[in-house]
CSV table of C-alpha atoms and ligand atoms in Angstrom, one decimal:
chain,number,residue,atom,x,y,z
A,1,MET,CA,0.0,0.0,0.0
A,2,VAL,CA,1.4,3.4,-1.0
A,3,LYS,CA,1.9,5.9,1.8
A,4,ILE,CA,1.2,9.6,1.1
A,5,GLY,CA,2.9,12.1,3.4
A,6,ILE,CA,2.1,15.8,3.4
A,7,ASP,CA,4.3,18.5,5.0
A,8,LEU,CA,2.0,21.4,5.6
A,9,GLY,CA,4.2,24.4,6.1
A,10,GLY,CA,3.6,28.1,6.3
A,11,THR,CA,5.1,28.8,2.9
A,12,LYS,CA,5.1,25.4,1.1
A,13,ILE,CA,3.1,22.3,1.0
A,14,GLU,CA,5.1,19.2,0.1
A,15,VAL,CA,3.7,15.8,-0.8
A,16,ILE,CA,5.6,12.6,-1.0
A,17,ALA,CA,4.6,9.0,-1.7
A,18,LEU,CA,6.6,6.0,-0.3
A,19,ASP,CA,6.2,2.4,-1.1
A,20,GLU,CA,6.1,-0.2,1.7
A,21,GLY,CA,9.9,-0.3,1.8
A,22,GLY,CA,10.2,3.4,2.2
A,23,ARG,CA,11.3,4.1,-1.4
A,24,GLU,CA,10.2,7.5,-2.6
A,25,ILE,CA,8.0,7.2,-5.7
A,26,LEU,CA,6.6,10.7,-6.0
A,27,ARG,CA,7.3,14.1,-4.7
A,28,ARG,CA,5.7,17.5,-5.4
A,29,ARG,CA,5.8,21.0,-3.8
A,30,VAL,CA,3.4,23.9,-4.1
A,31,GLU,CA,3.0,27.3,-2.4
A,32,THR,CA,0.7,27.4,0.6
A,33,PRO,CA,-2.4,29.5,-0.1
A,34,GLN,CA,-1.7,32.4,2.3
A,35,GLY,CA,-4.2,33.1,5.0
A,36,ASP,CA,-6.8,30.9,3.3
A,37,TYR,CA,-8.0,28.0,5.4
A,38,HIS,CA,-10.4,26.5,2.8
A,39,GLY,CA,-7.9,27.1,0.0
A,40,THR,CA,-5.3,25.2,2.0
A,41,LEU,CA,-7.7,22.3,2.4
A,42,GLY,CA,-8.5,22.4,-1.3
A,43,MET,CA,-4.8,22.3,-2.2
A,44,ILE,CA,-4.2,19.3,0.1
A,45,THR,CA,-7.1,17.4,-1.5
A,46,ARG,CA,-5.9,18.2,-5.0
A,47,LEU,CA,-2.4,17.1,-4.2
A,48,VAL,CA,-3.6,13.7,-2.9
A,49,GLU,CA,-6.0,13.2,-5.8
A,50,GLU,CA,-3.4,14.0,-8.4
A,51,ALA,CA,-0.8,11.8,-6.7
A,52,GLU,CA,-3.2,8.9,-6.6
A,53,ALA,CA,-4.2,9.4,-10.2
A,54,ASP,CA,-0.5,9.3,-11.3
A,55,LEU,CA,0.3,6.3,-9.1
A,56,GLY,CA,-2.9,4.5,-10.2
A,57,GLN,CA,-3.8,3.5,-6.6
A,58,ARG,CA,-5.2,4.8,-3.4
A,59,GLY,CA,-2.9,5.4,-0.4
A,60,THR,CA,-2.9,6.2,3.2
A,61,VAL,CA,-2.5,9.9,4.1
A,62,GLY,CA,-0.5,11.4,6.9
A,63,ILE,CA,0.0,15.1,7.5
A,64,GLY,CA,2.8,16.8,9.4
A,65,THR,CA,2.3,20.4,10.5
A,66,PRO,CA,3.6,22.9,13.0
A,67,GLY,CA,1.4,22.9,16.1
A,68,ALA,CA,-0.8,20.1,17.4
A,69,ILE,CA,-4.3,18.9,17.5
A,70,SER,CA,-5.8,19.7,20.9
A,71,ARG,CA,-7.1,16.5,22.5
A,72,ALA,CA,-9.7,18.6,24.4
A,73,THR,CA,-11.2,20.4,21.4
A,74,GLY,CA,-10.0,18.5,18.3
A,75,LEU,CA,-8.9,21.8,16.9
A,76,LEU,CA,-5.4,22.7,15.7
A,77,LYS,CA,-3.4,24.9,18.1
A,78,ASN,CA,0.1,26.6,18.2
A,79,SER,CA,0.6,26.6,14.4
A,80,ASN,CA,2.6,29.4,12.8
A,81,SER,CA,0.1,29.2,9.9
A,82,VAL,CA,-2.3,31.1,11.9
A,83,CYS,CA,-5.3,30.6,9.6
A,84,LEU,CA,-5.2,26.9,10.6
A,85,ASN,CA,-5.4,27.5,14.3
A,86,ARG,CA,-8.7,26.8,16.0
A,87,GLN,CA,-9.9,24.9,12.9
A,88,PRO,CA,-11.0,21.3,12.7
A,89,VAL,CA,-8.3,20.5,10.2
A,90,LEU,CA,-8.2,16.8,10.7
A,91,GLN,CA,-12.0,16.3,10.6
A,92,ASP,CA,-12.3,18.5,7.5
A,93,VAL,CA,-9.5,16.7,5.6
A,94,GLN,CA,-10.9,13.3,6.5
A,95,THR,CA,-14.3,14.4,5.1
A,96,LEU,CA,-12.8,15.8,1.9
A,97,LEU,CA,-10.6,12.7,1.3
A,98,ASN,CA,-13.2,10.2,2.6
A,99,ARG,CA,-10.8,8.2,4.7
A,100,THR,CA,-9.1,8.2,8.1
A,101,VAL,CA,-6.2,10.6,8.0
A,102,ARG,CA,-3.4,10.9,10.6
A,103,ILE,CA,-1.9,14.2,11.6
A,104,SER,CA,1.0,15.1,13.8
A,105,ASN,CA,3.4,17.8,14.8
A,106,ASP,CA,6.3,18.3,12.3
A,107,ALA,CA,9.0,17.6,15.0
A,108,ASN,CA,7.2,14.4,15.9
A,109,CYS,CA,7.2,13.5,12.2
A,110,PHE,CA,10.9,14.2,12.0
A,111,ALA,CA,11.5,11.9,15.0
A,112,LEU,CA,9.3,9.2,13.5
A,113,SER,CA,11.1,9.3,10.1
A,114,GLU,CA,14.5,9.0,11.7
A,115,ALA,CA,13.4,6.3,14.0
A,116,THR,CA,11.6,4.3,11.3
A,117,ASP,CA,14.4,4.1,8.6
A,118,GLY,CA,16.8,6.9,9.4
A,119,ALA,CA,19.6,7.6,11.9
A,120,GLY,CA,17.7,6.2,14.8
A,121,VAL,CA,16.7,2.9,13.2
A,122,GLY,CA,16.7,0.0,15.7
A,123,ALA,CA,16.8,2.3,18.8
A,124,GLN,CA,14.1,1.9,21.4
A,125,VAL,CA,13.9,5.5,22.5
A,126,VAL,CA,14.6,8.3,19.9
A,127,PHE,CA,14.5,12.0,20.8
A,128,GLY,CA,14.3,14.0,17.6
A,129,VAL,CA,15.1,17.7,17.8
A,130,ILE,CA,14.6,20.4,15.2
A,131,VAL,CA,17.0,23.3,15.9
A,132,GLY,CA,16.4,26.0,13.2
A,133,THR,CA,14.4,29.1,13.4
A,134,GLY,CA,12.8,27.6,16.5
A,135,THR,CA,13.5,24.5,18.6
A,136,GLY,CA,11.0,21.7,18.4
A,137,GLY,CA,11.2,18.1,19.7
A,138,GLY,CA,9.5,14.8,19.4
A,139,VAL,CA,9.7,11.5,21.2
A,140,VAL,CA,9.4,8.1,19.5
A,141,ILE,CA,9.4,4.9,21.6
A,142,ASP,CA,9.2,1.4,20.0
A,143,GLY,CA,8.4,3.1,16.7
A,144,LYS,CA,5.5,5.1,18.0
A,145,ILE,CA,5.2,8.8,18.6
A,146,ILE,CA,4.5,9.8,22.2
A,147,THR,CA,1.9,12.6,22.2
A,148,GLY,CA,0.7,13.1,25.7
A,149,PRO,CA,-2.5,14.5,27.1
A,150,ASN,CA,-1.4,18.1,26.3
A,151,ALA,CA,0.0,17.1,22.8
A,152,ILE,CA,3.3,18.7,23.8
A,153,ALA,CA,5.6,15.6,24.5
A,154,GLY,CA,9.2,16.5,23.6
A,155,GLU,CA,8.6,20.2,23.5
A,156,TRP,CA,11.8,21.1,25.3
A,157,GLY,CA,12.4,24.5,23.6
A,158,HIS,CA,10.4,26.6,26.1
A,159,ASN,CA,12.0,25.2,29.2
A,160,PRO,CA,14.6,27.5,30.7
A,161,LEU,CA,18.2,27.0,29.8
A,162,PRO,CA,19.5,24.5,32.5
A,163,TRP,CA,22.3,25.3,34.9
A,164,PRO,CA,22.3,29.0,33.9
A,165,ARG,CA,25.4,31.1,34.5
A,166,ASN,CA,25.0,34.6,36.0
A,167,ASP,CA,25.4,36.3,32.6
A,168,GLU,CA,22.7,34.0,31.2
A,169,ARG,CA,20.0,35.2,33.6
A,170,PRO,CA,17.3,36.2,33.1
A,171,GLY,CA,18.1,35.6,29.4
A,172,PRO,CA,16.6,37.0,26.2
A,173,PRO,CA,12.9,37.5,26.1
A,174,CYS,CA,11.0,34.8,24.3
A,175,TYR,CA,7.8,35.2,22.2
A,176,CYS,CA,6.1,32.7,24.6
A,177,GLY,CA,6.2,35.3,27.4
A,178,GLN,CA,9.1,33.9,29.4
A,179,SER,CA,12.8,34.8,29.3
A,180,GLY,CA,15.8,32.6,28.9
A,181,CYS,CA,14.0,29.7,27.1
A,182,ILE,CA,16.3,27.2,25.5
A,183,GLU,CA,15.0,28.4,22.1
A,184,THR,CA,16.3,31.9,22.8
A,185,PHE,CA,19.8,30.4,22.9
A,186,LEU,CA,19.8,27.4,20.6
A,187,SER,CA,17.7,28.5,17.6
A,188,GLY,CA,19.5,30.1,14.7
A,189,PRO,CA,18.4,33.6,15.7
A,190,GLY,CA,19.4,32.7,19.2
A,191,MET,CA,23.0,32.0,18.2
A,192,SER,CA,23.1,35.2,16.1
A,193,GLY,CA,21.7,37.2,19.0
A,194,ASP,CA,24.3,35.8,21.4
A,195,HIS,CA,27.1,36.6,19.0
A,196,GLU,CA,25.8,40.1,18.6
A,197,ARG,CA,25.5,40.7,22.3
A,198,ALA,CA,29.2,39.6,22.8
A,199,THR,CA,30.8,41.3,19.8
A,200,GLY,CA,28.3,43.9,18.4
A,201,GLU,CA,28.6,42.0,15.1
A,202,CYS,CA,25.4,40.8,13.4
A,203,LEU,CA,26.1,37.5,11.6
A,204,LYS,CA,24.1,34.5,10.4
A,205,PRO,CA,25.0,31.1,12.2
A,206,ARG,CA,26.5,29.9,8.9
A,207,ASP,CA,29.0,32.8,8.9
A,208,ILE,CA,29.8,32.5,12.6
A,209,VAL,CA,30.8,28.8,11.9
A,210,LYS,CA,32.8,29.9,8.9
A,211,HIS,CA,34.6,32.6,10.9
A,212,ALA,CA,35.3,30.2,13.7
A,213,LEU,CA,36.8,27.6,11.3
A,214,SER,CA,39.1,30.3,9.9
A,215,GLY,CA,40.4,31.1,13.4
A,216,ASP,CA,38.3,34.1,14.5
A,217,PRO,CA,38.5,33.9,18.3
A,218,SER,CA,35.2,35.7,19.0
A,219,ALA,CA,33.3,33.4,16.6
A,220,GLU,CA,35.0,30.4,18.2
A,221,ALA,CA,33.9,31.6,21.6
A,222,THR,CA,30.3,32.0,20.4
A,223,LEU,CA,30.4,28.4,19.1
A,224,ARG,CA,31.8,27.1,22.4
A,225,ARG,CA,29.1,28.9,24.4
A,226,TYR,CA,26.5,27.4,22.0
A,227,GLU,CA,27.9,23.9,22.4
A,228,ASP,CA,27.9,24.1,26.2
A,229,ARG,CA,24.3,25.3,26.2
A,230,MET,CA,23.2,22.5,23.9
A,231,ALA,CA,25.0,20.0,26.1
A,232,ARG,CA,23.2,21.4,29.2
A,233,SER,CA,19.9,21.4,27.4
A,234,LEU,CA,20.2,17.9,26.1
A,235,ALA,CA,21.6,16.6,29.4
A,236,HIS,CA,18.3,17.8,31.0
A,237,VAL,CA,16.4,15.6,28.4
A,238,ILE,CA,18.7,12.7,29.0
A,239,ASN,CA,18.2,12.8,32.8
A,240,ILE,CA,14.4,12.6,32.2
A,241,LEU,CA,14.0,10.4,29.1
A,242,ASP,CA,17.3,8.6,28.8
A,243,PRO,CA,17.0,8.2,25.0
A,244,ASP,CA,19.2,5.8,23.1
A,245,VAL,CA,19.6,8.3,20.2
A,246,ILE,CA,19.2,12.0,19.8
A,247,VAL,CA,18.8,13.1,16.2
A,248,LEU,CA,19.4,16.7,15.4
A,249,GLY,CA,17.5,18.3,12.5
A,250,GLY,CA,16.9,21.8,11.2
A,251,GLY,CA,19.5,24.3,10.0
A,252,MET,CA,21.7,24.1,13.0
A,253,SER,CA,22.1,20.3,12.5
A,254,ASN,CA,24.5,21.2,9.6
A,255,ILE,CA,27.2,22.3,12.2
A,256,HIS,CA,29.3,19.1,12.0
A,257,ARG,CA,31.4,19.7,15.1
A,258,LEU,CA,28.3,19.5,17.4
A,259,TYR,CA,28.2,15.7,17.0
A,260,GLU,CA,31.6,15.4,18.5
A,261,ARG,CA,31.8,18.3,20.9
A,262,VAL,CA,28.4,18.3,22.6
A,263,PRO,CA,28.6,14.6,23.8
A,264,ARG,CA,32.1,15.4,25.2
A,265,LEU,CA,30.5,18.2,27.3
A,266,TRP,CA,27.2,16.6,28.4
A,267,GLY,CA,28.9,14.1,30.6
A,268,GLY,CA,29.5,17.0,33.0
A,269,TYR,CA,25.7,17.4,33.5
A,270,VAL,CA,24.1,14.0,33.1
A,271,PHE,CA,23.5,12.2,36.3
A,272,SER,CA,25.4,9.0,35.4
A,273,ASP,CA,29.0,7.8,35.5
A,274,ARG,CA,29.0,7.3,31.7
A,275,VAL,CA,26.7,8.4,28.9
A,276,ASP,CA,26.0,6.0,26.1
A,277,THR,CA,23.4,8.2,24.3
A,278,ARG,CA,24.3,8.9,20.7
A,279,LEU,CA,24.0,12.3,19.1
A,280,VAL,CA,23.6,11.9,15.4
A,281,ALA,CA,22.9,13.8,12.2
A,282,PRO,CA,19.6,13.0,10.4
A,283,LYS,CA,19.8,10.5,7.6
A,284,HIS,CA,17.0,12.0,5.5
A,285,GLY,CA,17.9,15.7,6.1
A,286,ASP,CA,15.2,18.1,5.0
A,287,SER,CA,13.0,15.2,3.8
A,288,SER,CA,12.5,13.8,7.2
A,289,GLY,CA,9.4,15.8,8.0
A,290,VAL,CA,7.4,14.7,5.0
A,291,ARG,CA,8.7,11.1,5.2
A,292,GLY,CA,7.6,11.0,8.8
A,293,ALA,CA,4.2,12.2,7.8
A,294,ALA,CA,3.9,9.3,5.4
A,295,TRP,CA,5.1,6.9,8.1
A,296,LEU,CA,2.2,7.9,10.4
A,297,TRP,CA,0.8,4.9,8.7
A,298,PRO,CA,3.5,2.2,9.3
A,299,ALA,CA,4.4,-0.5,6.9
A,300,GLY,CA,1.6,-3.1,6.7
A,301,THR,CA,-1.3,-0.6,7.5
A,302,GLY,CA,-4.0,0.3,5.0
A,303,VAL,CA,-6.6,2.8,4.1
A,304,GLU,CA,-9.7,3.0,6.3
A,305,ASP,CA,-12.6,4.4,4.4
A,306,ARG,CA,-14.9,6.7,6.3
A,307,ARG,CA,-18.5,7.5,6.0
A,308,GLN,CA,-19.2,11.3,5.7
A,309,ASP,CA,-18.9,12.8,9.2
A,310,LYS,CA,-22.2,13.9,10.7
A,311,ARG,CA,-21.5,17.1,12.5
B,1,ZN,ZN1,9.8,30.5,25.2
């Protein structure tokens, strides 16, 4: 049975189809209709119908999107595509596609993708982290996403930076209303802001890394602060969840030295004489979100038709 995955982002909607073995057999990308809830639903429907016409078969449909479906109300919340918030996205898509659809947070889909056939394959507990413009996280145990009653399992980015030093308190203000959240230090803008506070120089993370590699001591110092903060932040997760594997995703996961340096530092914070957790780069890179959406229906599962919802 073919598995259709949709990554519903604020600027792009991407669709992918995988065969049972995880081989990609179709991929398409379109612009997200801006500020148009019904237009977005129509686009999703069209993408699925066209994919199925091209493939000559019906498939399962999974959707990954920022935010989460509230268990209490069934409505989407916390999405940066604000026109989707407080809408019955899942119910409406199921009605339009006449089948049961699964939907999950994009960081959860990332973790699921890497746990299913990526860098975390074979591991019992996988913590997937997206460190880019923000910091998302998802937990997969025995191949299943852990959601939780509040639909926020794995959302570590708005916890405070652990073991803060005096010059890290209260920390930069965060859009969530708190100050000193992990996201304000570990996101891409967080690294740029930290470098600017230390040097007065406004640089993108990519350039800070480049300058550090060419021997610039202030850029090197910024990277070292970043690595220690990531080590502290992940040590906190290890102390609670004790994952086998932590997979980094998002733009900051392209900083290669993190995989060597951060595990060297986190031993100083983890409550254990040794730390066997692995910190690894994603196998599927930017495709992990949409692949994970497809894997919301694991190998061996099929389409469940639905009768029209009576609301
Ligand atoms: Zn915050």
